[in-house]
Structure formats: structure tokens, C-alpha cells
Amino acid sequence: MSSLLRSLTDLPLSRTGINRNYAARLPENALADMAAEPETRVVVIRSRRALASGASLRLVAGTDIDTDQLLGYLGHTLQDAADAPAGTTVLLAVEPDDAPEREGAEWLDLRASGDALSARDADLLTESMALVNWHAGYAFCPKCGADTRNDHSGWARRCDNGHELFPRTDPAVIVLVLDDADRLLLGSNALWENNRYSLLAGFVEAGESFEQAVIREVEEESGITVTDPRYLGSQPWPFPRSLMVGFEARVASGTDPAALRPDGEEILDLRWFTRDQLRDQNSGLLLPGRTSIARALIESWLAADGGSTLDDRTEDLYPVAR
Ligand SMILES: [Zn+2]
């Protein structure tokens, strides 16, 4: 049995480049007042993608943004960068899909490109997508049905009957399941192409701990009983509002690892992999993209024997889809 895996640090969407500065959200008209400052910069979103230049966000001056499109206050930057000194106020704006196209505009998708962003841009865009997706679902008050409006600079919504709403996050566990031979269990989801495999994962249910969710989800999806869930790290996954919580867990004694039982609905196939099988350049396996915590967990397990990880090879040798 291998030694315990190290905790995951620097997950692509968990890096910090912003101080969210809660107190700055609260004054009346804070968004419009901050946008009027000449140094303020804005992350612009359209159709769930961010205005960008290559693998960097293209921040726009606050004075160049229509105030009707402002959605939230993201915070102030922590480090000097070529496009904004440390301490720069950054806001979030959402353009309508049919707004006139900007000169030379490129649009970046966080899920596809989050790993290539700087810590500052990853932090800004992860926060942006979480807010954009939350606001999109709460135009009406779930308590009384009335219209809601933006409050606290994008960090709340309020209806005229006094109900206040705040952004919510749905926790989901994702698990490195290992057997006594130190093999890794991966499953193929019904919604994926053939030969794509990833870790077992699922949402935490009401009234359940993370550890209970790990044991229940693995049992439901594979028929395997695991024990000793151990926390390895977490990453926001704002598509639309998940928080992925990574664990490792071992097959319980008395449980036969060969007794795999895919649920047949969500999971169609399950396989145990050795490290060498995952490293095999001719396997044709499709594995999770580089922005995901699933990928980071798999890489961490691969690195634990001192051998190569997937990153050591070029993409064309190993068809890892992004
Ligand atoms: Zn209400």
C-alpha cells in the first residue's frame, strides 16, 4: 500500500489573487461610484465567456462600461500586473449576447482555460462565473415570487417584500478510490464519449457529512464499500454553483475489489487502473481536463510513486481532452 497522498495546493480555480473586501460592497450606489473612478477595471462577460486576450483577461476601464451592465464588485487586486497595479478595484459586467462586437475581441471559457490563467485572473473569473450563474437563476424571489434586484454590489438580491437572497454553493465530493494493490477506480459516465474515464463524484445530500457522502456515492455508483475517507483539497466549480471537495478512500476489508457493479444509469463502466496503465501512451484513454480537480487528484496519485505524471508528456502522444 502506498503512503498517504499529499494535500492538494494550487488547484487551478482555488488560487488567490484578489481581496474580496466585504465592507466595500455595502454602501449605497457603491458599484456606480467605483465604476466612475478612472483606475477601476472591469471583467466583461458575454454568453458565459470572458473578454480576453490570449490566456489573460482583457480588463476594461470602468468609465467605458454601461452602468446598467454592472453586476458586481469582485475585490481589489493583490499583486502588481502589467494591466493593473496592486490595489486596483475590479468590477464585473455582463453584456447582452447581441451587444456590438468589440474590436479584436477574444472570449475565454473558464472550464476550458482556467489552468492557463494567472492566479489573479483565475480568481477573478471563478468569482465572476459564480455570481453570473447565481444572478441568472434568481430574477424572482423564491419566497413570494416578486421581482428581485441587485443589492450589496452583486452579493445579494432583494425583493420589495423584504426578502434577502445570498449566493449559494452546492458541495460535491469527488473520490480517489484505491484498493490494496494501489490501483485507482475510474468510471465512464453515460453522458461521455467511449473511453473517457474519471473519478467517482456526487453531490452531498441534505443532512449529510462529506465523509458520509463519499461512502454513499461510491457504494451507489460502483457497489464497492470504502472506508477512511481523507480530505485532500477543494476547488470551486461554478458551472453553475458546485464546490468540489476531493477525498481519497480505501476499499474496506472484506470487500472484493472485483465485485464492481456500475449503476447502469449514471455510470456505464468501471475499471481498476494501475499507474502504468494510465501512463500508457497507446491506451487511447480520455481523462479529465487540466482545469478540473479530478485531473489534479489523478496527477497527485500518479506522482506518489516518484514516476512520471501525465503532464510530462505531450498532448498529441496522449489524447487528454481539454
Ligand atoms: Zn420576496
PDB file of C-alpha atoms and ligand atoms in Angstrom:
ATOM      1  CA  MET A   1       0.000   0.000   0.000  1.00  0.00           C
ATOM      2  CA  SER A   2       1.356   3.434  -0.880  1.00  0.00           C
ATOM      3  CA  SER A   3       1.887   6.212   1.621  1.00  0.00           C
ATOM      4  CA  LEU A   4      -0.885   8.734   2.092  1.00  0.00           C
ATOM      5  CA  LEU A   5      -1.221  11.282  -0.680  1.00  0.00           C
ATOM      6  CA  ARG A   6      -0.284  14.872  -0.034  1.00  0.00           C
ATOM      7  CA  SER A   7      -2.905  17.596   0.250  1.00  0.00           C
ATOM      8  CA  LEU A   8      -3.588  19.440  -2.987  1.00  0.00           C
ATOM      9  CA  THR A   9      -2.457  23.046  -3.121  1.00  0.00           C
ATOM     10  CA  ASP A  10      -2.686  25.500  -6.013  1.00  0.00           C
ATOM     11  CA  LEU A  11      -5.658  23.860  -7.698  1.00  0.00           C
ATOM     12  CA  PRO A  12      -6.309  25.896 -10.871  1.00  0.00           C
ATOM     13  CA  LEU A  13      -9.510  27.587  -9.670  1.00  0.00           C
ATOM     14  CA  SER A  14      -8.527  27.796  -5.975  1.00  0.00           C
ATOM     15  CA  ARG A  15      -5.628  30.215  -6.404  1.00  0.00           C
ATOM     16  CA  THR A  16      -5.860  33.599  -4.693  1.00  0.00           C
ATOM     17  CA  GLY A  17      -5.179  36.889  -6.465  1.00  0.00           C
ATOM     18  CA  ILE A  18      -7.945  39.079  -5.064  1.00  0.00           C
ATOM     19  CA  ASN A  19      -9.015  40.532  -1.726  1.00  0.00           C
ATOM     20  CA  ARG A  20     -12.832  40.411  -1.817  1.00  0.00           C
ATOM     21  CA  ASN A  21     -13.042  43.273   0.684  1.00  0.00           C
ATOM     22  CA  TYR A  22     -16.549  42.628   2.006  1.00  0.00           C
ATOM     23  CA  ALA A  23     -17.006  46.101   3.510  1.00  0.00           C
ATOM     24  CA  ALA A  24     -16.600  47.845   0.142  1.00  0.00           C
ATOM     25  CA  ARG A  25     -19.750  46.100  -1.182  1.00  0.00           C
ATOM     26  CA  LEU A  26     -22.144  47.642   1.281  1.00  0.00           C
ATOM     27  CA  PRO A  27     -22.512  51.414   0.619  1.00  0.00           C
ATOM     28  CA  GLU A  28     -25.499  52.563  -1.465  1.00  0.00           C
ATOM     29  CA  ASN A  29     -24.520  53.065  -5.129  1.00  0.00           C
ATOM     30  CA  ALA A  30     -21.104  51.509  -4.476  1.00  0.00           C
ATOM     31  CA  LEU A  31     -20.978  49.866  -7.914  1.00  0.00           C
ATOM     32  CA  ALA A  32     -21.674  53.039  -9.882  1.00  0.00           C
ATOM     33  CA  ASP A  33     -19.361  55.086  -7.666  1.00  0.00           C
ATOM     34  CA  MET A  34     -16.484  52.627  -8.107  1.00  0.00           C
ATOM     35  CA  ALA A  35     -17.077  52.394 -11.869  1.00  0.00           C
ATOM     36  CA  ALA A  36     -16.690  56.177 -12.122  1.00  0.00           C
ATOM     37  CA  GLU A  37     -13.143  56.049 -10.712  1.00  0.00           C
ATOM     38  CA  PRO A  38     -10.636  56.235 -13.596  1.00  0.00           C
ATOM     39  CA  GLU A  39      -8.405  53.434 -12.199  1.00  0.00           C
ATOM     40  CA  THR A  40     -11.243  50.905 -11.810  1.00  0.00           C
ATOM     41  CA  ARG A  41     -11.158  47.879 -14.126  1.00  0.00           C
ATOM     42  CA  VAL A  42     -13.966  45.539 -15.191  1.00  0.00           C
ATOM     43  CA  VAL A  43     -14.211  41.845 -16.123  1.00  0.00           C
ATOM     44  CA  VAL A  44     -16.633  41.680 -19.076  1.00  0.00           C
ATOM     45  CA  ILE A  45     -18.750  38.532 -19.567  1.00  0.00           C
ATOM     46  CA  ARG A  46     -20.861  37.659 -22.587  1.00  0.00           C
ATOM     47  CA  SER A  47     -22.600  34.308 -23.170  1.00  0.00           C
ATOM     48  CA  ARG A  48     -20.813  32.869 -20.085  1.00  0.00           C
ATOM     49  CA  ARG A  49     -17.374  33.697 -21.518  1.00  0.00           C
ATOM     50  CA  ALA A  50     -14.890  36.424 -20.550  1.00  0.00           C
ATOM     51  CA  LEU A  51     -13.371  39.134 -22.703  1.00  0.00           C
ATOM     52  CA  ALA A  52      -9.733  38.085 -23.067  1.00  0.00           C
ATOM     53  CA  SER A  53      -6.504  38.477 -24.936  1.00  0.00           C
ATOM     54  CA  GLY A  54      -4.816  35.103 -25.338  1.00  0.00           C
ATOM     55  CA  ALA A  55      -4.730  33.439 -21.916  1.00  0.00           C
ATOM     56  CA  SER A  56      -5.277  36.706 -19.991  1.00  0.00           C
ATOM     57  CA  LEU A  57      -8.427  38.584 -19.114  1.00  0.00           C
ATOM     58  CA  ARG A  58      -8.816  41.841 -21.028  1.00  0.00           C
ATOM     59  CA  LEU A  59      -9.883  44.257 -18.294  1.00  0.00           C
ATOM     60  CA  VAL A  60     -11.862  47.313 -19.422  1.00  0.00           C
ATOM     61  CA  ALA A  61     -11.909  50.747 -17.755  1.00  0.00           C
ATOM     62  CA  GLY A  62     -14.950  51.231 -15.525  1.00  0.00           C
ATOM     63  CA  THR A  63     -15.719  54.501 -17.263  1.00  0.00           C
ATOM     64  CA  ASP A  64     -16.148  52.600 -20.567  1.00  0.00           C
ATOM     65  CA  ILE A  65     -18.897  50.323 -19.203  1.00  0.00           C
ATOM     66  CA  ASP A  66     -22.648  50.977 -19.370  1.00  0.00           C
ATOM     67  CA  THR A  67     -23.679  51.110 -15.682  1.00  0.00           C
ATOM     68  CA  ASP A  68     -26.800  49.038 -16.488  1.00  0.00           C
ATOM     69  CA  GLN A  69     -24.454  46.141 -17.287  1.00  0.00           C
ATOM     70  CA  LEU A  70     -22.592  46.221 -13.951  1.00  0.00           C
ATOM     71  CA  LEU A  71     -23.346  43.106 -11.908  1.00  0.00           C
ATOM     72  CA  GLY A  72     -20.904  43.015  -9.011  1.00  0.00           C
ATOM     73  CA  TYR A  73     -17.819  44.082  -7.102  1.00  0.00           C
ATOM     74  CA  LEU A  74     -15.110  41.398  -7.256  1.00  0.00           C
ATOM     75  CA  GLY A  75     -12.495  42.942  -4.944  1.00  0.00           C
ATOM     76  CA  HIS A  76      -9.110  44.576  -5.264  1.00  0.00           C
ATOM     77  CA  THR A  77      -6.008  43.009  -6.755  1.00  0.00           C
ATOM     78  CA  LEU A  78      -3.152  41.827  -4.525  1.00  0.00           C
ATOM     79  CA  GLN A  79      -0.178  41.925  -6.907  1.00  0.00           C
ATOM     80  CA  ASP A  80       1.152  44.373  -9.455  1.00  0.00           C
ATOM     81  CA  ALA A  81       0.413  43.289 -13.027  1.00  0.00           C
ATOM     82  CA  ALA A  82       1.111  44.861 -16.407  1.00  0.00           C
ATOM     83  CA  ASP A  83      -2.525  45.889 -16.849  1.00  0.00           C
ATOM     84  CA  ALA A  84      -3.335  46.896 -13.247  1.00  0.00           C
ATOM     85  CA  PRO A  85      -1.240  47.770 -10.176  1.00  0.00           C
ATOM     86  CA  ALA A  86      -1.838  46.063  -6.826  1.00  0.00           C
ATOM     87  CA  GLY A  87      -4.908  47.524  -5.136  1.00  0.00           C
ATOM     88  CA  THR A  88      -6.897  48.018  -8.347  1.00  0.00           C
ATOM     89  CA  THR A  89     -10.663  47.825  -7.849  1.00  0.00           C
ATOM     90  CA  VAL A  90     -12.217  45.206 -10.168  1.00  0.00           C
ATOM     91  CA  LEU A  91     -15.915  45.024 -11.056  1.00  0.00           C
ATOM     92  CA  LEU A  92     -17.984  42.527 -13.053  1.00  0.00           C
ATOM     93  CA  ALA A  93     -20.192  43.428 -16.024  1.00  0.00           C
ATOM     94  CA  VAL A  94     -22.420  41.272 -18.230  1.00  0.00           C
ATOM     95  CA  GLU A  95     -23.012  42.356 -21.815  1.00  0.00           C
ATOM     96  CA  PRO A  96     -26.097  41.187 -23.706  1.00  0.00           C
ATOM     97  CA  ASP A  97     -25.438  38.472 -26.278  1.00  0.00           C
ATOM     98  CA  ASP A  98     -26.371  40.860 -29.090  1.00  0.00           C
ATOM     99  CA  ALA A  99     -24.175  43.787 -27.978  1.00  0.00           C
ATOM    100  CA  PRO A 100     -21.936  45.178 -30.751  1.00  0.00           C
ATOM    101  CA  GLU A 101     -18.748  43.113 -31.063  1.00  0.00           C
ATOM    102  CA  ARG A 102     -15.653  44.750 -29.584  1.00  0.00           C
ATOM    103  CA  GLU A 103     -12.604  45.460 -31.717  1.00  0.00           C
ATOM    104  CA  GLY A 104     -10.304  42.413 -31.702  1.00  0.00           C
ATOM    105  CA  ALA A 105     -12.375  40.656 -29.033  1.00  0.00           C
ATOM    106  CA  GLU A 106     -11.483  37.143 -27.899  1.00  0.00           C
ATOM    107  CA  TRP A 107     -13.748  35.258 -25.486  1.00  0.00           C
ATOM    108  CA  LEU A 108     -12.388  32.784 -22.948  1.00  0.00           C
ATOM    109  CA  ASP A 109     -14.159  29.832 -21.300  1.00  0.00           C
ATOM    110  CA  LEU A 110     -13.132  29.218 -17.674  1.00  0.00           C
ATOM    111  CA  ARG A 111     -13.694  25.462 -17.738  1.00  0.00           C
ATOM    112  CA  ALA A 112     -11.532  25.029 -20.837  1.00  0.00           C
ATOM    113  CA  SER A 113      -8.779  27.528 -19.985  1.00  0.00           C
ATOM    114  CA  GLY A 114      -8.760  28.057 -16.204  1.00  0.00           C
ATOM    115  CA  ASP A 115      -5.437  26.243 -15.741  1.00  0.00           C
ATOM    116  CA  ALA A 116      -3.698  28.602 -18.186  1.00  0.00           C
ATOM    117  CA  LEU A 117      -4.781  31.782 -16.378  1.00  0.00           C
ATOM    118  CA  SER A 118      -2.693  33.686 -13.833  1.00  0.00           C
ATOM    119  CA  ALA A 119      -3.761  33.339 -10.193  1.00  0.00           C
ATOM    120  CA  ARG A 120      -5.360  36.787 -10.338  1.00  0.00           C
ATOM    121  CA  ASP A 121      -7.338  36.059 -13.483  1.00  0.00           C
ATOM    122  CA  ALA A 122      -8.390  32.597 -12.301  1.00  0.00           C
ATOM    123  CA  ASP A 123      -9.629  34.101  -9.032  1.00  0.00           C
ATOM    124  CA  LEU A 124     -11.477  36.929 -10.813  1.00  0.00           C
ATOM    125  CA  LEU A 125     -13.123  34.708 -13.406  1.00  0.00           C
ATOM    126  CA  THR A 126     -14.110  31.924 -10.988  1.00  0.00           C
ATOM    127  CA  GLU A 127     -15.786  34.514  -8.760  1.00  0.00           C
ATOM    128  CA  SER A 128     -17.368  36.126 -11.837  1.00  0.00           C
ATOM    129  CA  MET A 129     -18.894  32.908 -13.171  1.00  0.00           C
ATOM    130  CA  ALA A 130     -20.284  32.010  -9.743  1.00  0.00           C
ATOM    131  CA  LEU A 131     -22.008  35.403  -9.496  1.00  0.00           C
ATOM    132  CA  VAL A 132     -23.231  35.438 -13.108  1.00  0.00           C
ATOM    133  CA  ASN A 133     -24.768  31.976 -12.780  1.00  0.00           C
ATOM    134  CA  TRP A 134     -26.375  32.780  -9.433  1.00  0.00           C
ATOM    135  CA  HIS A 135     -27.969  36.052 -10.585  1.00  0.00           C
ATOM    136  CA  ALA A 136     -29.298  34.359 -13.736  1.00  0.00           C
ATOM    137  CA  GLY A 137     -31.375  31.971 -11.619  1.00  0.00           C
ATOM    138  CA  TYR A 138     -32.854  34.434  -9.115  1.00  0.00           C
ATOM    139  CA  ALA A 139     -34.720  37.129 -11.048  1.00  0.00           C
ATOM    140  CA  PHE A 140     -37.747  36.212  -8.913  1.00  0.00           C
ATOM    141  CA  CYS A 141     -37.974  35.768  -5.156  1.00  0.00           C
ATOM    142  CA  PRO A 142     -38.373  32.072  -4.201  1.00  0.00           C
ATOM    143  CA  LYS A 143     -40.336  33.104  -1.084  1.00  0.00           C
ATOM    144  CA  CYS A 144     -43.005  35.374  -2.620  1.00  0.00           C
ATOM    145  CA  GLY A 145     -42.480  35.393  -6.404  1.00  0.00           C
ATOM    146  CA  ALA A 146     -41.837  39.151  -6.654  1.00  0.00           C
ATOM    147  CA  ASP A 147     -39.103  40.615  -8.855  1.00  0.00           C
ATOM    148  CA  THR A 148     -35.700  40.831  -7.183  1.00  0.00           C
ATOM    149  CA  ARG A 149     -32.974  43.433  -7.651  1.00  0.00           C
ATOM    150  CA  ASN A 150     -29.234  43.502  -7.183  1.00  0.00           C
ATOM    151  CA  ASP A 151     -28.021  44.530  -3.714  1.00  0.00           C
ATOM    152  CA  HIS A 152     -24.693  44.657  -1.824  1.00  0.00           C
ATOM    153  CA  SER A 153     -22.820  45.260  -5.100  1.00  0.00           C
ATOM    154  CA  GLY A 154     -23.839  41.912  -6.548  1.00  0.00           C
ATOM    155  CA  TRP A 155     -23.575  39.859  -3.345  1.00  0.00           C
ATOM    156  CA  ALA A 156     -27.297  39.768  -2.549  1.00  0.00           C
ATOM    157  CA  ARG A 157     -30.686  40.124  -4.205  1.00  0.00           C
ATOM    158  CA  ARG A 158     -33.700  41.669  -2.515  1.00  0.00           C
ATOM    159  CA  CYS A 159     -37.432  41.810  -3.275  1.00  0.00           C
ATOM    160  CA  ASP A 160     -39.851  44.607  -2.307  1.00  0.00           C
ATOM    161  CA  ASN A 161     -41.355  42.404   0.407  1.00  0.00           C
ATOM    162  CA  GLY A 162     -38.145  42.459   2.422  1.00  0.00           C
ATOM    163  CA  HIS A 163     -36.759  39.038   1.468  1.00  0.00           C
ATOM    164  CA  GLU A 164     -32.982  38.884   1.048  1.00  0.00           C
ATOM    165  CA  LEU A 165     -31.189  36.212  -1.004  1.00  0.00           C
ATOM    166  CA  PHE A 166     -27.492  35.363  -0.971  1.00  0.00           C
ATOM    167  CA  PRO A 167     -25.372  33.320  -3.417  1.00  0.00           C
ATOM    168  CA  ARG A 168     -25.342  29.615  -2.592  1.00  0.00           C
ATOM    169  CA  THR A 169     -22.827  26.854  -3.317  1.00  0.00           C
ATOM    170  CA  ASP A 170     -23.608  23.137  -3.709  1.00  0.00           C
ATOM    171  CA  PRO A 171     -20.876  20.873  -2.262  1.00  0.00           C
ATOM    172  CA  ALA A 172     -19.997  17.705  -4.171  1.00  0.00           C
ATOM    173  CA  VAL A 173     -17.477  15.049  -3.157  1.00  0.00           C
ATOM    174  CA  ILE A 174     -15.024  13.529  -5.646  1.00  0.00           C
ATOM    175  CA  VAL A 175     -13.055  10.466  -4.650  1.00  0.00           C
ATOM    176  CA  LEU A 176      -9.763   8.710  -5.416  1.00  0.00           C
ATOM    177  CA  VAL A 177     -10.862   5.138  -4.621  1.00  0.00           C
ATOM    178  CA  LEU A 178      -7.796   2.906  -4.102  1.00  0.00           C
ATOM    179  CA  ASP A 179      -7.537  -0.841  -3.485  1.00  0.00           C
ATOM    180  CA  ASP A 180      -4.906  -2.830  -1.562  1.00  0.00           C
ATOM    181  CA  ALA A 181      -2.862  -3.256  -4.766  1.00  0.00           C
ATOM    182  CA  ASP A 182      -2.803   0.567  -5.029  1.00  0.00           C
ATOM    183  CA  ARG A 183      -4.940   0.591  -8.144  1.00  0.00           C
ATOM    184  CA  LEU A 184      -7.291   3.503  -8.890  1.00  0.00           C
ATOM    185  CA  LEU A 185     -11.001   3.107  -9.657  1.00  0.00           C
ATOM    186  CA  LEU A 186     -12.295   5.172 -12.584  1.00  0.00           C
ATOM    187  CA  GLY A 187     -15.760   5.218 -14.106  1.00  0.00           C
ATOM    188  CA  SER A 188     -17.166   6.111 -17.514  1.00  0.00           C
ATOM    189  CA  ASN A 189     -20.260   8.310 -17.385  1.00  0.00           C
ATOM    190  CA  ALA A 190     -23.293   7.677 -19.577  1.00  0.00           C
ATOM    191  CA  LEU A 191     -23.070  11.242 -20.928  1.00  0.00           C
ATOM    192  CA  TRP A 192     -19.460  10.917 -22.136  1.00  0.00           C
ATOM    193  CA  GLU A 193     -17.841   9.522 -25.260  1.00  0.00           C
ATOM    194  CA  ASN A 194     -16.470   5.978 -25.137  1.00  0.00           C
ATOM    195  CA  ASN A 195     -13.143   5.559 -23.375  1.00  0.00           C
ATOM    196  CA  ARG A 196     -13.461   8.714 -21.250  1.00  0.00           C
ATOM    197  CA  TYR A 197     -12.903   7.899 -17.574  1.00  0.00           C
ATOM    198  CA  SER A 198     -12.849   9.945 -14.387  1.00  0.00           C
ATOM    199  CA  LEU A 199     -13.200   9.704 -10.625  1.00  0.00           C
ATOM    200  CA  LEU A 200     -16.496   8.904  -8.939  1.00  0.00           C
ATOM    201  CA  ALA A 201     -18.274  12.019  -7.680  1.00  0.00           C
ATOM    202  CA  GLY A 202     -21.640  13.244  -6.486  1.00  0.00           C
ATOM    203  CA  PHE A 203     -23.485  15.947  -4.594  1.00  0.00           C
ATOM    204  CA  VAL A 204     -23.659  15.948  -0.816  1.00  0.00           C
ATOM    205  CA  GLU A 205     -27.243  15.234   0.230  1.00  0.00           C
ATOM    206  CA  ALA A 206     -29.261  17.178   2.805  1.00  0.00           C
ATOM    207  CA  GLY A 207     -28.227  16.357   6.359  1.00  0.00           C
ATOM    208  CA  GLU A 208     -25.060  14.523   5.324  1.00  0.00           C
ATOM    209  CA  SER A 209     -21.349  14.994   6.100  1.00  0.00           C
ATOM    210  CA  PHE A 210     -18.664  14.961   3.401  1.00  0.00           C
ATOM    211  CA  GLU A 211     -17.386  11.626   4.719  1.00  0.00           C
ATOM    212  CA  GLN A 212     -20.848  10.058   4.641  1.00  0.00           C
ATOM    213  CA  ALA A 213     -21.338  11.346   1.096  1.00  0.00           C
ATOM    214  CA  VAL A 214     -18.046   9.725  -0.007  1.00  0.00           C
ATOM    215  CA  ILE A 215     -19.082   6.311   1.305  1.00  0.00           C
ATOM    216  CA  ARG A 216     -22.656   6.560  -0.054  1.00  0.00           C
ATOM    217  CA  GLU A 217     -21.694   7.842  -3.530  1.00  0.00           C
ATOM    218  CA  VAL A 218     -19.010   5.200  -4.101  1.00  0.00           C
ATOM    219  CA  GLU A 219     -21.418   2.481  -2.957  1.00  0.00           C
ATOM    220  CA  GLU A 220     -24.230   3.784  -5.206  1.00  0.00           C
ATOM    221  CA  GLU A 221     -22.080   4.187  -8.315  1.00  0.00           C
ATOM    222  CA  SER A 222     -19.825   1.127  -8.001  1.00  0.00           C
ATOM    223  CA  GLY A 223     -21.195  -1.302  -5.400  1.00  0.00           C
ATOM    224  CA  ILE A 224     -17.849  -1.010  -3.567  1.00  0.00           C
ATOM    225  CA  THR A 225     -17.673  -0.232   0.161  1.00  0.00           C
ATOM    226  CA  VAL A 226     -14.893   2.206   1.087  1.00  0.00           C
ATOM    227  CA  THR A 227     -13.514   3.287   4.429  1.00  0.00           C
ATOM    228  CA  ASP A 228     -11.394   6.052   5.983  1.00  0.00           C
ATOM    229  CA  PRO A 229     -12.224   8.987   3.663  1.00  0.00           C
ATOM    230  CA  ARG A 230      -9.399  11.525   3.885  1.00  0.00           C
ATOM    231  CA  TYR A 231      -9.717  15.140   2.707  1.00  0.00           C
ATOM    232  CA  LEU A 232      -7.198  16.248   0.057  1.00  0.00           C
ATOM    233  CA  GLY A 233      -8.389  19.675  -1.126  1.00  0.00           C
ATOM    234  CA  SER A 234     -11.263  21.623  -2.655  1.00  0.00           C
ATOM    235  CA  GLN A 235     -11.968  23.727  -5.697  1.00  0.00           C
ATOM    236  CA  PRO A 236     -14.946  25.893  -6.687  1.00  0.00           C
ATOM    237  CA  TRP A 237     -16.599  24.683  -9.891  1.00  0.00           C
ATOM    238  CA  PRO A 238     -19.095  27.424 -10.775  1.00  0.00           C
ATOM    239  CA  PHE A 239     -20.911  25.538 -13.566  1.00  0.00           C
ATOM    240  CA  PRO A 240     -23.314  26.586 -12.228  1.00  0.00           C
ATOM    241  CA  ARG A 241     -22.512  26.532  -8.498  1.00  0.00           C
ATOM    242  CA  SER A 242     -20.595  23.498  -7.234  1.00  0.00           C
ATOM    243  CA  LEU A 243     -17.770  23.251  -4.740  1.00  0.00           C
ATOM    244  CA  MET A 244     -15.763  20.090  -5.471  1.00  0.00           C
ATOM    245  CA  VAL A 245     -14.359  18.507  -2.300  1.00  0.00           C
ATOM    246  CA  GLY A 246     -11.621  15.955  -3.009  1.00  0.00           C
ATOM    247  CA  PHE A 247     -11.040  12.802  -0.924  1.00  0.00           C
ATOM    248  CA  GLU A 248      -9.125   9.560  -1.061  1.00  0.00           C
ATOM    249  CA  ALA A 249     -10.743   6.409   0.313  1.00  0.00           C
ATOM    250  CA  ARG A 250      -9.709   2.750   0.561  1.00  0.00           C
ATOM    251  CA  VAL A 251     -11.683  -0.369  -0.267  1.00  0.00           C
ATOM    252  CA  ALA A 252     -12.967  -1.723   3.056  1.00  0.00           C
ATOM    253  CA  SER A 253     -11.535  -5.008   4.312  1.00  0.00           C
ATOM    254  CA  GLY A 254     -13.805  -7.878   3.339  1.00  0.00           C
ATOM    255  CA  THR A 255     -14.909  -6.079   0.158  1.00  0.00           C
ATOM    256  CA  ASP A 256     -13.824  -7.714  -3.116  1.00  0.00           C
ATOM    257  CA  PRO A 257     -12.474  -5.016  -5.496  1.00  0.00           C
ATOM    258  CA  ALA A 258     -13.538  -7.202  -8.435  1.00  0.00           C
ATOM    259  CA  ALA A 259     -17.202  -7.005  -7.411  1.00  0.00           C
ATOM    260  CA  LEU A 260     -17.783  -3.813  -9.373  1.00  0.00           C
ATOM    261  CA  ARG A 261     -21.412  -3.027 -10.118  1.00  0.00           C
ATOM    262  CA  PRO A 262     -21.924   0.078 -12.313  1.00  0.00           C
ATOM    263  CA  ASP A 263     -25.287   1.670 -11.573  1.00  0.00           C
ATOM    264  CA  GLY A 264     -26.133   1.423 -15.294  1.00  0.00           C
ATOM    265  CA  GLU A 265     -27.698   4.880 -15.368  1.00  0.00           C
ATOM    266  CA  GLU A 266     -25.039   7.421 -14.427  1.00  0.00           C
ATOM    267  CA  ILE A 267     -22.019   5.087 -14.649  1.00  0.00           C
ATOM    268  CA  LEU A 268     -21.831   2.606 -17.540  1.00  0.00           C
ATOM    269  CA  ASP A 269     -18.374   1.126 -16.969  1.00  0.00           C
ATOM    270  CA  LEU A 270     -15.910   0.843 -14.078  1.00  0.00           C
ATOM    271  CA  ARG A 271     -12.274  -0.228 -14.198  1.00  0.00           C
ATOM    272  CA  TRP A 272      -9.309  -0.508 -11.837  1.00  0.00           C
ATOM    273  CA  PHE A 273      -6.167   1.105 -13.279  1.00  0.00           C
ATOM    274  CA  THR A 274      -2.509   0.746 -12.343  1.00  0.00           C
ATOM    275  CA  ARG A 275      -0.271   3.790 -12.736  1.00  0.00           C
ATOM    276  CA  ASP A 276       1.439   2.182 -15.719  1.00  0.00           C
ATOM    277  CA  GLN A 277      -1.914   1.692 -17.429  1.00  0.00           C
ATOM    278  CA  LEU A 278      -2.723   5.398 -17.084  1.00  0.00           C
ATOM    279  CA  ARG A 279       0.747   6.333 -18.317  1.00  0.00           C
ATOM    280  CA  ASP A 280       0.446   4.069 -21.382  1.00  0.00           C
ATOM    281  CA  GLN A 281       0.671   6.409 -24.334  1.00  0.00           C
ATOM    282  CA  ASN A 282      -1.200   3.981 -26.574  1.00  0.00           C
ATOM    283  CA  SER A 283      -4.160   3.371 -24.294  1.00  0.00           C
ATOM    284  CA  GLY A 284      -6.429   5.855 -26.088  1.00  0.00           C
ATOM    285  CA  LEU A 285      -7.882   6.824 -22.713  1.00  0.00           C
ATOM    286  CA  LEU A 286      -9.552  10.213 -22.374  1.00  0.00           C
ATOM    287  CA  LEU A 287      -9.029  11.744 -18.943  1.00  0.00           C
ATOM    288  CA  PRO A 288     -10.360  14.902 -17.221  1.00  0.00           C
ATOM    289  CA  GLY A 289      -9.169  18.314 -18.439  1.00  0.00           C
ATOM    290  CA  ARG A 290      -6.393  20.239 -16.719  1.00  0.00           C
ATOM    291  CA  THR A 291      -8.681  22.754 -15.007  1.00  0.00           C
ATOM    292  CA  SER A 292     -10.547  20.063 -13.041  1.00  0.00           C
ATOM    293  CA  ILE A 293      -9.845  18.795  -9.520  1.00  0.00           C
ATOM    294  CA  ALA A 294     -10.331  15.288 -10.954  1.00  0.00           C
ATOM    295  CA  ARG A 295      -7.234  15.775 -13.087  1.00  0.00           C
ATOM    296  CA  ALA A 296      -5.240  17.150 -10.128  1.00  0.00           C
ATOM    297  CA  LEU A 297      -6.228  14.191  -7.935  1.00  0.00           C
ATOM    298  CA  ILE A 298      -5.209  11.690 -10.626  1.00  0.00           C
ATOM    299  CA  GLU A 299      -1.885  13.506 -11.150  1.00  0.00           C
ATOM    300  CA  SER A 300      -1.255  13.504  -7.398  1.00  0.00           C
ATOM    301  CA  TRP A 301      -1.788   9.742  -7.232  1.00  0.00           C
ATOM    302  CA  LEU A 302       0.468   9.185 -10.263  1.00  0.00           C
ATOM    303  CA  ALA A 303       3.238  11.279  -8.687  1.00  0.00           C
ATOM    304  CA  ALA A 304       3.130   9.336  -5.407  1.00  0.00           C
ATOM    305  CA  ASP A 305       5.394   6.541  -6.722  1.00  0.00           C
ATOM    306  CA  GLY A 306       8.015   9.017  -7.963  1.00  0.00           C
ATOM    307  CA  GLY A 307       7.322   8.211 -11.617  1.00  0.00           C
ATOM    308  CA  SER A 308       6.025  10.420 -14.388  1.00  0.00           C
ATOM    309  CA  THR A 309       2.698  12.204 -14.400  1.00  0.00           C
ATOM    310  CA  LEU A 310       0.531  12.908 -17.428  1.00  0.00           C
ATOM    311  CA  ASP A 311       1.954  16.426 -17.650  1.00  0.00           C
ATOM    312  CA  ASP A 312       5.355  15.022 -18.565  1.00  0.00           C
ATOM    313  CA  ARG A 313       4.084  14.007 -21.976  1.00  0.00           C
ATOM    314  CA  THR A 314       2.819  15.996 -24.894  1.00  0.00           C
ATOM    315  CA  GLU A 315      -0.877  16.144 -25.644  1.00  0.00           C
ATOM    316  CA  ASP A 316      -0.596  14.527 -29.050  1.00  0.00           C
ATOM    317  CA  LEU A 317       1.064  11.445 -27.591  1.00  0.00           C
ATOM    318  CA  TYR A 318      -1.704  11.102 -25.080  1.00  0.00           C
ATOM    319  CA  PRO A 319      -5.142  12.267 -26.146  1.00  0.00           C
ATOM    320  CA  VAL A 320      -6.194  14.036 -22.971  1.00  0.00           C
ATOM    321  CA  ALA A 321      -9.139  16.203 -23.939  1.00  0.00           C
ATOM    322  CA  ARG A 322      -9.249  19.715 -22.569  1.00  0.00           C
TER     323      ARG A 322
HETATM  324 ZN    ZN B   1     -39.872  38.018  -1.653  1.00  0.00          ZN
END
